Short mmCIF file of C-alpha atoms and ligand atoms in Angstrom, two decimals:
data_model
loop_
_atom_site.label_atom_id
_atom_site.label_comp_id
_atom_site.label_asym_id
_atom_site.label_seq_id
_atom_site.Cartn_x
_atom_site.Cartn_y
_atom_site.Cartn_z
CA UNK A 45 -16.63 -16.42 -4.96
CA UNK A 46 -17.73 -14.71 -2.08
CA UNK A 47 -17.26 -10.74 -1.67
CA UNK A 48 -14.24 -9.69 0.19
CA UNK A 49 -15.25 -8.38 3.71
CA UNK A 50 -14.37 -5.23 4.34
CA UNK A 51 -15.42 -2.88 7.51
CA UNK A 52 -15.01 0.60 7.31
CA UNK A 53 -14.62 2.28 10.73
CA UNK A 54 -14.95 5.95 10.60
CA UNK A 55 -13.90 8.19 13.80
CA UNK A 56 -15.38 11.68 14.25
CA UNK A 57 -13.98 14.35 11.85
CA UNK A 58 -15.09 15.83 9.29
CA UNK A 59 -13.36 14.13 7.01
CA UNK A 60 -16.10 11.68 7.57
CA UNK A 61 -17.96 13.12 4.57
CA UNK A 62 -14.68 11.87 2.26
CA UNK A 63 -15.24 8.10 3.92
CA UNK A 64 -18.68 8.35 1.96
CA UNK A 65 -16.44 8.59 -1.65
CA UNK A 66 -13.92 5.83 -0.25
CA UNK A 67 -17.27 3.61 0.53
CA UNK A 68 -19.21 3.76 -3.01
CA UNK A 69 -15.44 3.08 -4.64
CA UNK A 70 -15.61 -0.14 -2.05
CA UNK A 71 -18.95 -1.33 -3.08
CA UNK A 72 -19.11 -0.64 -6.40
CA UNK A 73 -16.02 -2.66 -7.12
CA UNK A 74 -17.63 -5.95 -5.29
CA UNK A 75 -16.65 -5.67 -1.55
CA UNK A 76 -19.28 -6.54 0.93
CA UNK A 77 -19.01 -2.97 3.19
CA UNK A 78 -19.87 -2.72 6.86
CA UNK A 79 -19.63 0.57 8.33
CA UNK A 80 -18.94 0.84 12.18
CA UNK A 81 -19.00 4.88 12.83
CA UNK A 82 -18.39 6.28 15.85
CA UNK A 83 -21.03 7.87 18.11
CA UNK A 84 -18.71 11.53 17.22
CA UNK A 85 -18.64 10.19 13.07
CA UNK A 86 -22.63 10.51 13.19
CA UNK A 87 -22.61 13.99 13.71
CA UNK A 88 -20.72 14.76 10.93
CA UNK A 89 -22.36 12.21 8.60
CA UNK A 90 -25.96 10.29 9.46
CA UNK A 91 -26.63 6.76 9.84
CA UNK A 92 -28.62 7.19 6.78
CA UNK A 93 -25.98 7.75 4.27
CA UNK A 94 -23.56 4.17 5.71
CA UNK A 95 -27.00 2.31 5.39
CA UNK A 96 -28.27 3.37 2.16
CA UNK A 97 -24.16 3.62 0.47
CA UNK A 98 -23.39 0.09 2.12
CA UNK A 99 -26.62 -1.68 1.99
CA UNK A 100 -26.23 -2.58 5.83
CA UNK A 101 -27.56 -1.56 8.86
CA UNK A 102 -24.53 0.95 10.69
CA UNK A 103 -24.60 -0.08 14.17
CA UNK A 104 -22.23 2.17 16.44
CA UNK A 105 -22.83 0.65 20.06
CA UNK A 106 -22.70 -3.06 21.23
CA UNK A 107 -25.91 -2.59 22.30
CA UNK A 108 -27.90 -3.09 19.18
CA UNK A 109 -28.81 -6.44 17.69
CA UNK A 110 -26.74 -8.18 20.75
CA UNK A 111 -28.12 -11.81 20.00
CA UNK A 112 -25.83 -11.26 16.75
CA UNK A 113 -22.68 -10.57 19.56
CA UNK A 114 -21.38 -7.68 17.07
CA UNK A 115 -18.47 -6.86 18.78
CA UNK A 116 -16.86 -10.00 18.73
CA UNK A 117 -18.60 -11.29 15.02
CA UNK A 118 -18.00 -8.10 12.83
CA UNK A 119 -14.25 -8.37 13.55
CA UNK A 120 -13.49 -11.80 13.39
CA UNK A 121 -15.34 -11.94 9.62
CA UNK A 122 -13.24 -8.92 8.10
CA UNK A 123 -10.79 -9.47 5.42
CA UNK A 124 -9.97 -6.33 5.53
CA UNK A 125 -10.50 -3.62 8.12
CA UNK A 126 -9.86 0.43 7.14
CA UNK A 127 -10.16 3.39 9.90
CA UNK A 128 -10.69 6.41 7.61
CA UNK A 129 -10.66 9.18 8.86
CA UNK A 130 -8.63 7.91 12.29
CA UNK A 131 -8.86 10.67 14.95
CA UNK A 132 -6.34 11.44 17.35
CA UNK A 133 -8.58 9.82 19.86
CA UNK A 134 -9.05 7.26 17.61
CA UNK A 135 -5.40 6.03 17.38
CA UNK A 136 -4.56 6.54 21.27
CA UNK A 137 -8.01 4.39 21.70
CA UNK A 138 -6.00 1.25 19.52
CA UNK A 139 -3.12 2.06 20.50
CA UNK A 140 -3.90 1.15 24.32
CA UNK A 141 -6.53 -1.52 23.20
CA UNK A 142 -9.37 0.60 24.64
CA UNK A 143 -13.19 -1.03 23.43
CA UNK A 144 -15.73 0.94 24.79
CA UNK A 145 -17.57 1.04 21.37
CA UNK A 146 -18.78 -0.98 18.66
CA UNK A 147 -15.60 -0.07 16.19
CA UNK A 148 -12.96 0.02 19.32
CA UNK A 149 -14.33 -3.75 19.89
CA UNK A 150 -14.39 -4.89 16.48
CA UNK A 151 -10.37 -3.38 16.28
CA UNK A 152 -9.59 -5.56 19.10
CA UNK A 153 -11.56 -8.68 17.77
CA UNK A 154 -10.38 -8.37 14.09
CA UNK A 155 -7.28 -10.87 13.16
CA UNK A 156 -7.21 -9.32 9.38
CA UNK A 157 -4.93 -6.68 8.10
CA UNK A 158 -5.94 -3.29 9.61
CA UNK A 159 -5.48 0.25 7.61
CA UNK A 160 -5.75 3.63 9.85
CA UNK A 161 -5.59 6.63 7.71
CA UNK A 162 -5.81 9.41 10.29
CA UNK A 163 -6.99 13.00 9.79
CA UNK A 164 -6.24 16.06 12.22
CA UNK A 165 -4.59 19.22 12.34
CA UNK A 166 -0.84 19.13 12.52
CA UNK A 167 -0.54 20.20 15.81
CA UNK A 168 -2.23 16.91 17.04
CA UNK A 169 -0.70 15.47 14.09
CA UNK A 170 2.86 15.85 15.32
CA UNK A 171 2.11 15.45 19.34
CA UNK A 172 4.53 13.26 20.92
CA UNK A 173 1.47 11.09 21.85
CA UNK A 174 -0.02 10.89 18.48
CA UNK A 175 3.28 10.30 17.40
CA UNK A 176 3.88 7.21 19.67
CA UNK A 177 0.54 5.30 19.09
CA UNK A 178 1.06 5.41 15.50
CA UNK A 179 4.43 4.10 16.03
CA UNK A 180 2.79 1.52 18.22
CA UNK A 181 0.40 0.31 16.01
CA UNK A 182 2.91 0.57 12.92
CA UNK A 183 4.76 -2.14 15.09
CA UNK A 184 1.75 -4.06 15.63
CA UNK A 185 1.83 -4.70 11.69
CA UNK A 186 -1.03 -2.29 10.83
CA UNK A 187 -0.47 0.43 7.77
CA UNK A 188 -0.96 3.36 8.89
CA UNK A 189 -1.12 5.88 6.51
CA UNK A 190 0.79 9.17 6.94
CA UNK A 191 -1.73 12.43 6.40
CA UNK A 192 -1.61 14.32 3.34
CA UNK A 193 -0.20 18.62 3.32
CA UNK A 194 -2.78 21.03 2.37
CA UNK A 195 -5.89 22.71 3.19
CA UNK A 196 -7.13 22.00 6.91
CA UNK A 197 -10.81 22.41 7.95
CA UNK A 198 -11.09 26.30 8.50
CA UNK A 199 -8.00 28.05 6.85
CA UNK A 200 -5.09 26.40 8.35
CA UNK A 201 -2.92 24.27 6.25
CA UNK A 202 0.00 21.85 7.12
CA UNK A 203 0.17 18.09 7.33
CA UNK A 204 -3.14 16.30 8.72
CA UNK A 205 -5.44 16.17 5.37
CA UNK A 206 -7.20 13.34 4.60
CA UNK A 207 -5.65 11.68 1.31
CA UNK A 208 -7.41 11.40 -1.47
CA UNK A 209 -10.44 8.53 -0.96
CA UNK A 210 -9.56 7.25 -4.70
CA UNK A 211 -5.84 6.36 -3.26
CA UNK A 212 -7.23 5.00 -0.15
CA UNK A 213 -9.41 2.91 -1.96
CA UNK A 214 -6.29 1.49 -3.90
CA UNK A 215 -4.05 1.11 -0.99
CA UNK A 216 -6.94 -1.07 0.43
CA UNK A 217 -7.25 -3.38 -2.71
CA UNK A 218 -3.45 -3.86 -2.51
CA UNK A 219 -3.53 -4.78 1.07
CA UNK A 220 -6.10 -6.74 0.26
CA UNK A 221 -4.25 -8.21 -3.07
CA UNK A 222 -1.12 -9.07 -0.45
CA UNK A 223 -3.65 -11.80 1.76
CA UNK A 224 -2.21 -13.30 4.84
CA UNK A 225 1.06 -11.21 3.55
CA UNK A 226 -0.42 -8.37 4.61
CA UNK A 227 -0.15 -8.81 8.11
CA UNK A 228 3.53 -8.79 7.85
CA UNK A 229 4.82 -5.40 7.37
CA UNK A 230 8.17 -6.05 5.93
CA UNK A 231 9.05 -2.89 5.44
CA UNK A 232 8.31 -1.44 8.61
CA UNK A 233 10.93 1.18 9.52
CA UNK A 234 12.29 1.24 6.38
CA UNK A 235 13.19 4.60 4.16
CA UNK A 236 12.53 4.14 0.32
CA UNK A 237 13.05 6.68 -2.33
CA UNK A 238 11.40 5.95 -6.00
CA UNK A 239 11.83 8.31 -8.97
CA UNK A 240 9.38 7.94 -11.44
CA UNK A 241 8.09 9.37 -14.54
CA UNK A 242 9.93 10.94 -17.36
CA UNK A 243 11.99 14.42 -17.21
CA UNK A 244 11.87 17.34 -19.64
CA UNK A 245 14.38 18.95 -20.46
CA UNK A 246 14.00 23.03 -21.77
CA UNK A 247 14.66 24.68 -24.76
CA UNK A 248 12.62 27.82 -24.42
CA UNK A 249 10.21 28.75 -22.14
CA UNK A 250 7.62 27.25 -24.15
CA UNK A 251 9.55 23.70 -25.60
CA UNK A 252 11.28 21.08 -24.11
CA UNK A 253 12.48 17.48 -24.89
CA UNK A 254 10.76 14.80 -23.27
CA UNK A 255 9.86 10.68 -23.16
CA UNK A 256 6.93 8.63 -23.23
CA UNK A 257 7.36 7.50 -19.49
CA UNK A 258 3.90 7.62 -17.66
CA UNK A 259 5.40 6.96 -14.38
CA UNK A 260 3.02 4.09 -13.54
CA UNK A 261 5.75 1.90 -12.66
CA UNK A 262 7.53 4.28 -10.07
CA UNK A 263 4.07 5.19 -8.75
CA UNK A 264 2.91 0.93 -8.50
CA UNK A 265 6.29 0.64 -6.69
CA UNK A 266 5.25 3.38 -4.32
CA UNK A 267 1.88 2.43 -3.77
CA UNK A 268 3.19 -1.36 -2.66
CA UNK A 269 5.86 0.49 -0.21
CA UNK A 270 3.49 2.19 1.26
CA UNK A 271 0.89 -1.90 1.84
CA UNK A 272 4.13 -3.20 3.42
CA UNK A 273 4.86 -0.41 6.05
CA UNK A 274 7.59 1.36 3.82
CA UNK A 275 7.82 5.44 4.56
CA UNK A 276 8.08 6.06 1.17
CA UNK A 277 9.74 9.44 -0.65
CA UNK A 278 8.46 9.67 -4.50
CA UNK A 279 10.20 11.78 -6.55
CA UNK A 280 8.39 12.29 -9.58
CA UNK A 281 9.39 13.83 -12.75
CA UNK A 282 6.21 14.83 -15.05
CA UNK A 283 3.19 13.03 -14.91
CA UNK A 284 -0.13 13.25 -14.91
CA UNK A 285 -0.59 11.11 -11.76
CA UNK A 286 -2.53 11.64 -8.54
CA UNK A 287 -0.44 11.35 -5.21
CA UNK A 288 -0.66 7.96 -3.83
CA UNK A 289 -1.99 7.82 0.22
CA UNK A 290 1.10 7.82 2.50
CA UNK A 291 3.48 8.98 0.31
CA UNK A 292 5.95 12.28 0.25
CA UNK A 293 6.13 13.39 -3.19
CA UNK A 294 8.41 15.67 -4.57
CA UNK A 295 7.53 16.81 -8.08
CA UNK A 296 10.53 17.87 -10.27
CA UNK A 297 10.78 18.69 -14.20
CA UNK A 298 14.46 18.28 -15.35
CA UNK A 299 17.34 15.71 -15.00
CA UNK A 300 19.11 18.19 -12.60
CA UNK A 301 16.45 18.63 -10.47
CA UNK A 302 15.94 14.87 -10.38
CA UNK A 303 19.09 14.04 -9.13
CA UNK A 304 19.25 16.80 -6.79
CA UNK A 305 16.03 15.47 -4.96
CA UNK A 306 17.38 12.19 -5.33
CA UNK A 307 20.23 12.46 -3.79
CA UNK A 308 18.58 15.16 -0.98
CA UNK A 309 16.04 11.88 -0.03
CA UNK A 310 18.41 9.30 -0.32
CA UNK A 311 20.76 10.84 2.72
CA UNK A 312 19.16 8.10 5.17
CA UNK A 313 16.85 5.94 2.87
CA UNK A 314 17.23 1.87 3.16
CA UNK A 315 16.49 1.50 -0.53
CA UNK A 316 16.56 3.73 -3.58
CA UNK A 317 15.05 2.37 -6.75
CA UNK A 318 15.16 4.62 -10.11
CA UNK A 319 12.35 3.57 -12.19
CA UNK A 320 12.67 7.00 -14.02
CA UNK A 321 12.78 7.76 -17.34
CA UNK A 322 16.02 10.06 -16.86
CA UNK A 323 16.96 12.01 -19.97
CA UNK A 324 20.57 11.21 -20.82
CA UNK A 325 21.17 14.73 -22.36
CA UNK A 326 19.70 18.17 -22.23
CA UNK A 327 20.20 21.24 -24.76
CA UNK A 328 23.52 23.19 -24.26
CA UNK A 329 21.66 26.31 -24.23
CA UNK A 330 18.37 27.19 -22.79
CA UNK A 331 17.00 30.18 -24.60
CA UNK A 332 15.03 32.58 -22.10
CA UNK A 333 12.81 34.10 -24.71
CA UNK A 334 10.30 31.75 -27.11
CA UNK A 335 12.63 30.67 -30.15
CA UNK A 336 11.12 32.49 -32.73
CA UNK A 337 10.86 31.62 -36.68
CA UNK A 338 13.18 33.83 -39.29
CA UNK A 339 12.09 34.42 -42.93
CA UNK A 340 14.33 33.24 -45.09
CA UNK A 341 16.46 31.32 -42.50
CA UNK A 342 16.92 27.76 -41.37
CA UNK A 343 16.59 27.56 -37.69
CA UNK A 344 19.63 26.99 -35.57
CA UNK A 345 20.53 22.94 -34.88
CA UNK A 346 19.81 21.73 -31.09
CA UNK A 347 23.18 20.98 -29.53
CA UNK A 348 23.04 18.86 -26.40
CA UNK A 349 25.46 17.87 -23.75
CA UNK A 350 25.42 14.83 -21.15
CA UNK A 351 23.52 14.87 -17.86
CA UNK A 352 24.69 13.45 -14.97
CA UNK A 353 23.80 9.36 -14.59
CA UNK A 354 22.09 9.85 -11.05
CA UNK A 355 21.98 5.74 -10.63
CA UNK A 356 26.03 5.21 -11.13
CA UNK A 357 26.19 7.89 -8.70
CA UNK A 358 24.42 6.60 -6.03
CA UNK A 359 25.31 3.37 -6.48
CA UNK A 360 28.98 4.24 -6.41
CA UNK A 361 28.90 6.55 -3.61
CA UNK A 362 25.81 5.13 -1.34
CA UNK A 363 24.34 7.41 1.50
CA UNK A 364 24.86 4.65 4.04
CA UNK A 365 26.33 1.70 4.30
CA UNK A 366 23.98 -1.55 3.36
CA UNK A 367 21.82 0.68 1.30
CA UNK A 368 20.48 -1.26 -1.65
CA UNK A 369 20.17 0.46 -4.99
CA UNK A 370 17.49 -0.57 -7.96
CA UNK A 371 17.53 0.20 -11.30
CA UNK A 372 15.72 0.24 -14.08
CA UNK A 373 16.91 -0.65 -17.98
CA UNK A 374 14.93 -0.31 -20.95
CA UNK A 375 15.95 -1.89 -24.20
CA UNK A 376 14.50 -2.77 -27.45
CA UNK A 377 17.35 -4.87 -28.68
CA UNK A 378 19.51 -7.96 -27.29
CA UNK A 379 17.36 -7.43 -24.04
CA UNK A 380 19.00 -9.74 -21.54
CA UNK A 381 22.98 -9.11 -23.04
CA UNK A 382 22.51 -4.89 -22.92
CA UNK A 383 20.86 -5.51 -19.42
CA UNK A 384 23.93 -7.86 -17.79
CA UNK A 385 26.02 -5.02 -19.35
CA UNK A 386 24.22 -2.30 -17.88
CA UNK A 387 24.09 -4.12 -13.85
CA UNK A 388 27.94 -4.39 -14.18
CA UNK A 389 28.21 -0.47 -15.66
CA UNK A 390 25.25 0.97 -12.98
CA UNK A 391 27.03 -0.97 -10.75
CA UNK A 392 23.28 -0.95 -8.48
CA UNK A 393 22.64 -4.16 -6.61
CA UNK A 394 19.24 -4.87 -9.07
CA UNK A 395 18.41 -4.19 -12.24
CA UNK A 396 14.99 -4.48 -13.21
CA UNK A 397 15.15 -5.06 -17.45
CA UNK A 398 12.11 -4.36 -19.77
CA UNK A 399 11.63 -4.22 -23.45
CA UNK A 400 10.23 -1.47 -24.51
CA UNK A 401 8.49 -0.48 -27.94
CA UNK A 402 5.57 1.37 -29.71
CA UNK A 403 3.31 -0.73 -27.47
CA UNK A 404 4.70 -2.52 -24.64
CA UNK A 405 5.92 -1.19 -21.48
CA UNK A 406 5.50 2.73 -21.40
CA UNK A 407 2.39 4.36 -20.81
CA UNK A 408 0.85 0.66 -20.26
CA UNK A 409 -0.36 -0.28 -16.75
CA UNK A 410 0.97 -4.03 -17.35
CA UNK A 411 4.55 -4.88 -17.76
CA UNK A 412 6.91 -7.77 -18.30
CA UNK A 413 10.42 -7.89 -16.95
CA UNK A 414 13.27 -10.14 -15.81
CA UNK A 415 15.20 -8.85 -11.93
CA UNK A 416 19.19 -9.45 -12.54
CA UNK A 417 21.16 -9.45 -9.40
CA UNK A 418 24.49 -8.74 -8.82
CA UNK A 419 24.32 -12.66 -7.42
CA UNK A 420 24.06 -13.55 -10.70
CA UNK A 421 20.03 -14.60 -9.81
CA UNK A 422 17.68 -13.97 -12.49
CA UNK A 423 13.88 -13.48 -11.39
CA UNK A 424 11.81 -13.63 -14.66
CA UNK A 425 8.25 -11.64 -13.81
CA UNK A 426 5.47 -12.55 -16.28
CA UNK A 427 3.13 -9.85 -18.27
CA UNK A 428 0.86 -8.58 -15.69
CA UNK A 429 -0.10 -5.65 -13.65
CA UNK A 430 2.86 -3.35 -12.76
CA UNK A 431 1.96 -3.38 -9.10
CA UNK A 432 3.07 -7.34 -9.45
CA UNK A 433 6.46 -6.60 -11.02
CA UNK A 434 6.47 -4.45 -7.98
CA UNK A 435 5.86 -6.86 -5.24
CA UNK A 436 8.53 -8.78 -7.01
CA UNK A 437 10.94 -5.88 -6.86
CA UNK A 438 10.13 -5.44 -3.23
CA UNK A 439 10.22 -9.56 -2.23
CA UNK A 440 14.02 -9.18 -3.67
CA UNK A 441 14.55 -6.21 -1.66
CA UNK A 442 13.73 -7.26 1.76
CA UNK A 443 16.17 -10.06 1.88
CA UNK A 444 19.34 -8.05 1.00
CA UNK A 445 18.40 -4.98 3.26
CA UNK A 446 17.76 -8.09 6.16
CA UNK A 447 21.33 -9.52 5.14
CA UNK A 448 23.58 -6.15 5.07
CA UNK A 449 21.89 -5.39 8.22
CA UNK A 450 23.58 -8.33 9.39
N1 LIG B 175 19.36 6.80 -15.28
C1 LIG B 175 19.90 7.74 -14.43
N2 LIG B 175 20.46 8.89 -14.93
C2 LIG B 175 20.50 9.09 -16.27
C3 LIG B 175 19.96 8.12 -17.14
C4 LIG B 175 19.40 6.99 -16.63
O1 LIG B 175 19.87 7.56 -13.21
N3 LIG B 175 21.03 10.20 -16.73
C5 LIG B 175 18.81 5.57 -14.71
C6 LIG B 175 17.35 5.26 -14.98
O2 LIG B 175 16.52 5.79 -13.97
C7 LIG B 175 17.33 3.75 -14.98
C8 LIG B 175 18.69 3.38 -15.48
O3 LIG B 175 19.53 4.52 -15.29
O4 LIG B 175 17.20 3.23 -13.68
C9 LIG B 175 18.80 2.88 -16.88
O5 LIG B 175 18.36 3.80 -17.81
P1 LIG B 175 18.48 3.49 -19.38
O6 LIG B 175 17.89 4.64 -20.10
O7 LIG B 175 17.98 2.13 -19.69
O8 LIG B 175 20.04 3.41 -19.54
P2 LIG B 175 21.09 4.43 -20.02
O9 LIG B 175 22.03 4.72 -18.90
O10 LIG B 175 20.43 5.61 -20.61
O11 LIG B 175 21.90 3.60 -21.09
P3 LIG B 175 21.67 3.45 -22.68
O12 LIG B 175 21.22 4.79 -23.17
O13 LIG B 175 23.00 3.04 -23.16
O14 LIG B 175 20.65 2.36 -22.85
#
């Protein structure tokens, strides 16, 4: 089979030096690279380092090697084509379908799936203008990737890093995983809030009750918001997880402070799905000094009272009218009975069941599941990648937000 094609168009920052990680990741995992800097990405990071990292000539200008029409050929070949970093300049330049370079030509010749992931400070971040092109292009079907908080070039900080190249890199193989699907953002516009991961719940400073969630499912189901347009809100309980491209995450410990999050994101989201491991009770009493070991005595039982079920909560009292609500269930027993039970008790418009046991399901990064619907449809998913079950989730989604739009 022959390598995807992927072009990597980098704009002049200096997050240019990141694009170099983002590129290896590319090639070393079998896609055939082409790198189209700008004329302002070359003086942050030589021609040099795209030729020898991509094995390709980088051209910038339509000048060079004309015979070979570049502009119109490196475009129209591209499976895939990813901006990173997108300047300010950049975005305004696609936005108004201006080609007065080699990558501003190969934008307006390419017919594939297009990923910007800009970098700037917030200021030009958050201009009206910036604001506008992105929504532009967002509209146009490309994924454009909201910038990371943190650490700016110099010592500012605020929203306009450059995500993490390893998450970039993923985001492109699931665009790339989604096809012709890709160019269909069906989730454009839309608000989705994921939990994931499992919470802990206190004893002493030092102790705490916990699950074996990993959170890979919550995070899959972010990551494939994010491919189909989604703005996505991730609150995550503990794991050890990076943060995926494009995403808000909100990191939380305990049951209370997952609902409260929840429930804070979920004010004006489209879709909430809780793919958290929630723990159903906490200890009564939360000792503020280390529990400590007595001679002679037997140490005091661990009493524990209910927590609140955040997904009959939500799906009893939604945020907004229309908004669809996903669960998850997990059961080791009667699998299918306990998980019609638990749709009718949730009372959420999906629930996503999975068996779960020493070695299937948590901590795994496949999974296996059947999709019940308050319809009374049942979508079996086959054992696969969790970023499939995923899709699945979301393909059942974007009907029934479509139809309570109605
Ligand atoms: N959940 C929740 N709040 C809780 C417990 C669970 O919102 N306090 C959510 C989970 O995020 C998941 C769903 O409820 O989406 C099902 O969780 P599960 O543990 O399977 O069900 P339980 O309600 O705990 O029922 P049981 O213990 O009887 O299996």
């Amino acid at each position: 089979m022959d390598k995807p094609k992927v072009v990597l168009g980098v704009s002049g920052g200096i997050a240019a030096y990141k694009a170099c990680e983002l590129l290896r990741r590319l090639t070393e995992s079998g896609h055939d690279v082409r790198v189209v800097p700008t004329a302002a990405a070359l003086h942050f990071v030589g021609e040099a380092t795209w030729s020898a990292l991509s094995g390709h000539p980088a051209a910038t200008e339509v000048w060079e090697s004309v015979h070979e029409v570049p502009h119109v050929r490196i475009g129209q070949s591209a499976d895939l084509v990813v901006v990173a970093p997108a300047t300010a300049d950049m975005l305004a330049k696609a936005a108004h379908g201006l080609a007065d370079d080699l990558l501003t030509n190969t934008l307006l010749t390419a017919r594939c799936p297009v990923i910007f992931a800009p970098a700037m400070h917030t200021e030009m971040w958050e201009h009206p203008a910036t604001q506008e092109n992105v929504a532009t292009l967002r509209r146009r079907g490309a994924v454009v990737v909201d910038p990371a908080v943190g650490r700016l070039t110099g010592v500012d900080t605020g929203k306009g890093r450059f995500p993490d190249p390893a998450e970039i890199f993923e985001l492109c193989r699931r665009v790339l995983a989604r096809g012709d699907r890709a160019l269909t953002q069906d989730l454009a516009g839309r608000h989705v809030v994921i939990s994931a991961g499992g919470t802990r719940e206190p004893l002493d400073p030092v102790r705490y009750l916990g699950n074996r969630s990993s959170g890979k499912q919550g995070y899959a189901l972010a990551r494939t918001a994010v491919a189909r347009g989604a703005r996505v809100t991730l609150v995550a309980g503990n794991t050890e997880l990076p943060d995926p491209a494009g995403v808000d995450v909100v990191h939380v410990g305990t049951a209370l402070q997952l609902r409260e999050a929840v429930l804070k994101a979920a004010a004006d989201a489209d879709a909430v799905v809780m793919a958290a491991a929630v723990a159903d009770f906490r200890p009564t009493v939360y000792a503020t000094g280390k529990i400590k070991k007595r001679d002679g005595q037997e140490p005091d039982p661990v009493t524990l009272v209910r927590n609140p079920d955040i997904l009959a909560e939500i799906s009893s009292e939604r945020a907004r009218p229309g908004q669809l609500v996903v669960g998850f269930a997990a059961e080791t027993d009667e699998v299918l009975a306990n998980g019609r039970a638990k749709l009718a008790r949730k009372g959420c418009d999906l629930l996503v069941v999975n068996e779960v046991g020493e070695h299937r399901a948590f901590g795994s990064a496949e999974n296996e599941a059947v999709i019940l619907a308050t319809d009374g449809t049942e979508t079996p998913v086959p054992y696969g990648p969790k970023e499939d079950l995923a899709e699945t989730v979301w393909d059942l989604v974007v009907p029934r937000l479509a139809e309570n739009r109605r």
